[in-house]
Structure formats: structure tokens, C-alpha cells
Amino acid sequence: SHEPIQTLEEPKDSITSLDVSDHEILVGSADKHIRNYDIRMGSLVTDFVGDTVSCAKFTRDGQCSLVSCVASTIKLFDKTSGELLQEFSGHINKDYRLECCLDHSDKYVLSGSENSQVYVWDLVEGGCVAKLDHGSVGVVHSLEPHPNKGQLLTAARGTVQVWETEELGEEMEEEKEPTLSSSSVYDSKPHWM
């Protein structure tokens, strides 16, 4: 059939982000809300986040939602209660839709930025522990962690860079806010590509 089986029409402005689990759909919108549709239960939970949503993702354990806002903040919400658990800042997100995510271990929050960096924060403490330098490319808009290894793909302009985050973890413990280049931590094609 060429007709949708269901249409979700609750957002009042543009949809800016989608994430899916086995039974839930997380929708971020320019109307400053995230909406969690539970398909199994036939329910909807809507949370006001205060700013236009740039990206919304479920955590790997499914207990929280990570929400990036076009106000240079990333917020971690308890999915059930809507309680704000942590807030991350320091990156620049004013004009573009930037992605955020958790690393493969759920220990670090990562986000692109409009200043040629990827910022890495400690999930529990909330402090910035590293910045991944992309030179002078401008906006780092996309990123995707490997599902079970310490590797990260990032995109800016016409380039994709591969980072070895296991090595970053060691450096993050040694110094605060190191700036690293992808060429210094990854010199060959990853085995999983």
C-alpha cells in the first residue's frame, strides 16, 4: 500500500529529530518539546525542554533521553519522570542542527559544535573532558558512535573522520580538556568498515 499505517500529528512545528527503540519513537521538535510515543502501550509522553530541539536520542539502557537544544545546551532527562538529571554546555549550537549521542559505553556525552570541535563530557559529572579538533572546517554537524567499540565517526563539510575513542579515554583520565586531531589517533582504515 502507498498509505501510511499511522500518522503522528502532535508536534506544533517542524520535526528536527527522530530516534527509535524496539517499541518507542522519540520525536524532537522546533516547538521546544520532545515526545515519546510508546507503540506497545499506545501512549504519549510530552516534555517541554525550553529551547528548539536540535537532536534527541534514547540512552542505550532506555532509561533516559539525551536532548540537544539550539541554545548551546544538552540535557539528560529521566524518560519516565521527565526530571532533568544533567546539563552539558560549552559547545556552540546557535544556527545549525547538530547531533549528540552517548559513546558505546554510556560514560560520555558527545556533540558536534559550530567551532570545528566535537565536545566530550563525562555523563555523571557533567564536565567537559575532551575536545576533538577538526581544524578550520566550521560546523561539525554529524556524529555516530560504533555500537560496541571505542570508535566514533564525525562529519563536517565534505569530510568524515574516524576517531579511536578508547585512546581518548586514557588521555581523558590523564589531563583535562585535551584537544586531539583524528590523524593523531587514527591512521588506518578501521576493520569494521
Tab-separated table of N, CA, C and O in Angstrom, residues 24-70:
chain	number	residue	atom	x	y	z
A	24	GLU	N	9.447	2.218	21.013
A	24	GLU	CA	9.205	3.633	21.254
A	24	GLU	C	9.754	4.484	20.108
A	24	GLU	O	10.719	4.110	19.451
A	25	ILE	N	9.122	5.631	19.926
A	25	ILE	CA	9.589	6.626	18.967
A	25	ILE	C	9.788	7.926	19.734
A	25	ILE	O	8.867	8.413	20.389
A	26	LEU	N	11.002	8.471	19.661
A	26	LEU	CA	11.330	9.737	20.307
A	26	LEU	C	11.391	10.805	19.224
A	26	LEU	O	12.149	10.672	18.265
A	27	VAL	N	10.584	11.849	19.387
A	27	VAL	CA	10.495	12.917	18.391
A	27	VAL	C	10.923	14.229	19.031
A	27	VAL	O	10.390	14.633	20.056
A	28	GLY	N	11.888	14.904	18.407
A	28	GLY	CA	12.288	16.247	18.817
A	28	GLY	C	11.693	17.240	17.848
A	28	GLY	O	11.571	16.962	16.650
A	29	SER	N	11.310	18.420	18.350
A	29	SER	CA	10.627	19.386	17.502
A	29	SER	C	11.102	20.812	17.766
A	29	SER	O	11.580	21.137	18.851
A	30	ALA	N	10.914	21.646	16.754
A	30	ALA	CA	11.214	23.073	16.901
A	30	ALA	C	10.227	23.749	17.841
A	30	ALA	O	10.433	24.900	18.224
A	31	ASP	N	9.165	23.056	18.258
A	31	ASP	CA	8.211	23.627	19.214
A	31	ASP	C	8.684	23.498	20.667
A	31	ASP	O	7.923	23.721	21.596
A	32	LYS	N	9.975	23.131	20.847
A	32	LYS	CA	10.628	23.061	22.165
A	32	LYS	C	10.154	21.894	23.024
A	32	LYS	O	10.258	21.932	24.243
A	33	HIS	N	9.656	20.847	22.380
A	33	HIS	CA	9.192	19.660	23.089
A	33	HIS	C	9.849	18.404	22.527
A	33	HIS	O	10.217	18.366	21.349
A	34	ILE	N	9.973	17.390	23.400
A	34	ILE	CA	10.249	16.042	22.930
A	34	ILE	C	8.992	15.228	23.217
A	34	ILE	O	8.269	15.491	24.185
A	35	ARG	N	8.729	14.274	22.342
A	35	ARG	CA	7.561	13.411	22.504
A	35	ARG	C	8.006	11.969	22.411
A	35	ARG	O	8.704	11.599	21.474
A	36	ASN	N	7.597	11.184	23.403
A	36	ASN	CA	7.931	9.771	23.442
A	36	ASN	C	6.650	8.977	23.212
A	36	ASN	O	5.774	8.938	24.079
A	37	TYR	N	6.562	8.378	22.042
A	37	TYR	CA	5.413	7.541	21.691
A	37	TYR	C	5.756	6.108	22.040
A	37	TYR	O	6.717	5.546	21.507
A	38	ASP	N	4.990	5.496	22.948
A	38	ASP	CA	5.162	4.090	23.286
A	38	ASP	C	4.146	3.309	22.456
A	38	ASP	O	2.937	3.343	22.734
A	39	ILE	N	4.631	2.637	21.434
A	39	ILE	CA	3.758	1.940	20.492
A	39	ILE	C	3.067	0.746	21.151
A	39	ILE	O	1.907	0.461	20.886
A	40	ARG	N	3.769	0.049	22.052
A	40	ARG	CA	3.165	-1.097	22.754
A	40	ARG	C	1.979	-0.679	23.606
A	40	ARG	O	0.950	-1.327	23.617
A	41	MET	N	2.164	0.417	24.362
A	41	MET	CA	1.134	0.857	25.305
A	41	MET	C	0.114	1.801	24.661
A	41	MET	O	-0.920	2.088	25.258
A	42	GLY	N	0.446	2.315	23.481
A	42	GLY	CA	-0.447	3.280	22.841
A	42	GLY	C	-0.486	4.597	23.600
A	42	GLY	O	-1.518	5.260	23.663
A	43	SER	N	0.668	4.994	24.170
A	43	SER	CA	0.703	6.207	24.979
A	43	SER	C	1.699	7.223	24.431
A	43	SER	O	2.582	6.893	23.643
A	44	LEU	N	1.536	8.462	24.899
A	44	LEU	CA	2.411	9.560	24.513
A	44	LEU	C	2.781	10.344	25.753
A	44	LEU	O	1.913	10.712	26.544
A	45	VAL	N	4.090	10.593	25.930
A	45	VAL	CA	4.575	11.462	26.997
A	45	VAL	C	5.275	12.632	26.320
A	45	VAL	O	6.179	12.439	25.502
A	46	THR	N	4.858	13.848	26.652
A	46	THR	CA	5.420	15.060	26.075
A	46	THR	C	6.144	15.838	27.163
A	46	THR	O	5.610	16.032	28.250
A	47	ASP	N	7.373	16.269	26.863
A	47	ASP	CA	8.158	17.066	27.807
A	47	ASP	C	8.605	18.353	27.146
A	47	ASP	O	9.149	18.344	26.038
A	48	PHE	N	8.394	19.481	27.833
A	48	PHE	CA	8.882	20.781	27.395
A	48	PHE	C	10.343	20.889	27.805
A	48	PHE	O	10.679	20.688	28.967
A	49	VAL	N	11.249	21.201	26.852
A	49	VAL	CA	12.677	21.253	27.157
A	49	VAL	C	13.231	22.674	27.176
A	49	VAL	O	14.391	22.875	27.507
A	50	GLY	N	12.435	23.670	26.810
A	50	GLY	CA	12.841	25.061	26.963
A	50	GLY	C	13.418	25.736	25.742
A	50	GLY	O	13.423	26.953	25.663
A	51	ASP	N	13.924	24.971	24.783
A	51	ASP	CA	14.523	25.538	23.582
A	51	ASP	C	14.247	24.615	22.395
A	51	ASP	O	13.908	23.442	22.575
A	52	THR	N	14.436	25.139	21.186
A	52	THR	CA	14.266	24.331	19.985
A	52	THR	C	15.170	23.108	20.053
A	52	THR	O	16.365	23.219	20.338
A	53	VAL	N	14.610	21.944	19.802
A	53	VAL	CA	15.353	20.693	19.868
A	53	VAL	C	16.157	20.515	18.581
A	53	VAL	O	15.613	20.589	17.483
A	54	SER	N	17.440	20.276	18.746
A	54	SER	CA	18.324	20.009	17.616
A	54	SER	C	18.454	18.502	17.378
A	54	SER	O	18.476	18.047	16.248
A	55	CYS	N	18.528	17.735	18.462
A	55	CYS	CA	18.703	16.284	18.365
A	55	CYS	C	18.164	15.642	19.638
A	55	CYS	O	18.336	16.192	20.729
A	56	ALA	N	17.516	14.508	19.503
A	56	ALA	CA	17.016	13.763	20.664
A	56	ALA	C	17.338	12.287	20.469
A	56	ALA	O	17.065	11.728	19.406
A	57	LYS	N	17.928	11.674	21.494
A	57	LYS	CA	18.341	10.272	21.423
A	57	LYS	C	17.991	9.554	22.720
A	57	LYS	O	18.072	10.132	23.799
A	58	PHE	N	17.623	8.291	22.604
A	58	PHE	CA	17.492	7.433	23.776
A	58	PHE	C	18.891	7.041	24.246
A	58	PHE	O	19.803	6.878	23.434
A	59	THR	N	19.070	6.856	25.558
A	59	THR	CA	20.302	6.257	26.053
A	59	THR	C	20.239	4.764	25.750
A	59	THR	O	19.165	4.212	25.504
A	60	ARG	N	21.387	4.108	25.760
A	60	ARG	CA	21.431	2.678	25.420
A	60	ARG	C	20.610	1.829	26.383
A	60	ARG	O	20.035	0.828	25.987
A	61	ASP	N	20.559	2.229	27.658
A	61	ASP	CA	19.775	1.455	28.627
A	61	ASP	C	18.280	1.748	28.533
A	61	ASP	O	17.478	1.112	29.201
A	62	GLY	N	17.895	2.741	27.719
A	62	GLY	CA	16.486	3.056	27.517
A	62	GLY	C	15.835	3.810	28.659
A	62	GLY	O	14.634	4.049	28.639
A	63	GLN	N	16.603	4.233	29.660
A	63	GLN	CA	16.037	4.894	30.828
A	63	GLN	C	15.966	6.417	30.705
A	63	GLN	O	15.231	7.060	31.436
A	64	CYS	N	16.737	6.981	29.770
A	64	CYS	CA	16.840	8.437	29.665
A	64	CYS	C	16.762	8.895	28.217
A	64	CYS	O	16.919	8.106	27.297
A	65	SER	N	16.552	10.204	28.062
A	65	SER	CA	16.596	10.852	26.758
A	65	SER	C	17.668	11.933	26.807
A	65	SER	O	17.715	12.734	27.743
A	66	LEU	N	18.522	11.959	25.792
A	66	LEU	CA	19.553	12.970	25.652
A	66	LEU	C	19.066	13.955	24.597
A	66	LEU	O	18.740	13.557	23.479
A	67	VAL	N	18.984	15.243	24.964
A	67	VAL	CA	18.366	16.244	24.090
A	67	VAL	C	19.308	17.425	23.905
A	67	VAL	O	19.683	18.092	24.861
A	68	SER	N	19.672	17.679	22.644
A	68	SER	CA	20.486	18.836	22.301
A	68	SER	C	19.564	19.959	21.857
A	68	SER	O	18.641	19.740	21.072
A	69	CYS	N	19.808	21.158	22.362
A	69	CYS	CA	18.961	22.311	22.046
A	69	CYS	C	19.766	23.391	21.319
A	69	CYS	O	20.961	23.552	21.548
A	70	VAL	N	19.074	24.128	20.442
A	70	VAL	CA	19.707	25.230	19.726
A	70	VAL	C	19.782	26.426	20.677
A	70	VAL	O	19.155	27.449	20.488
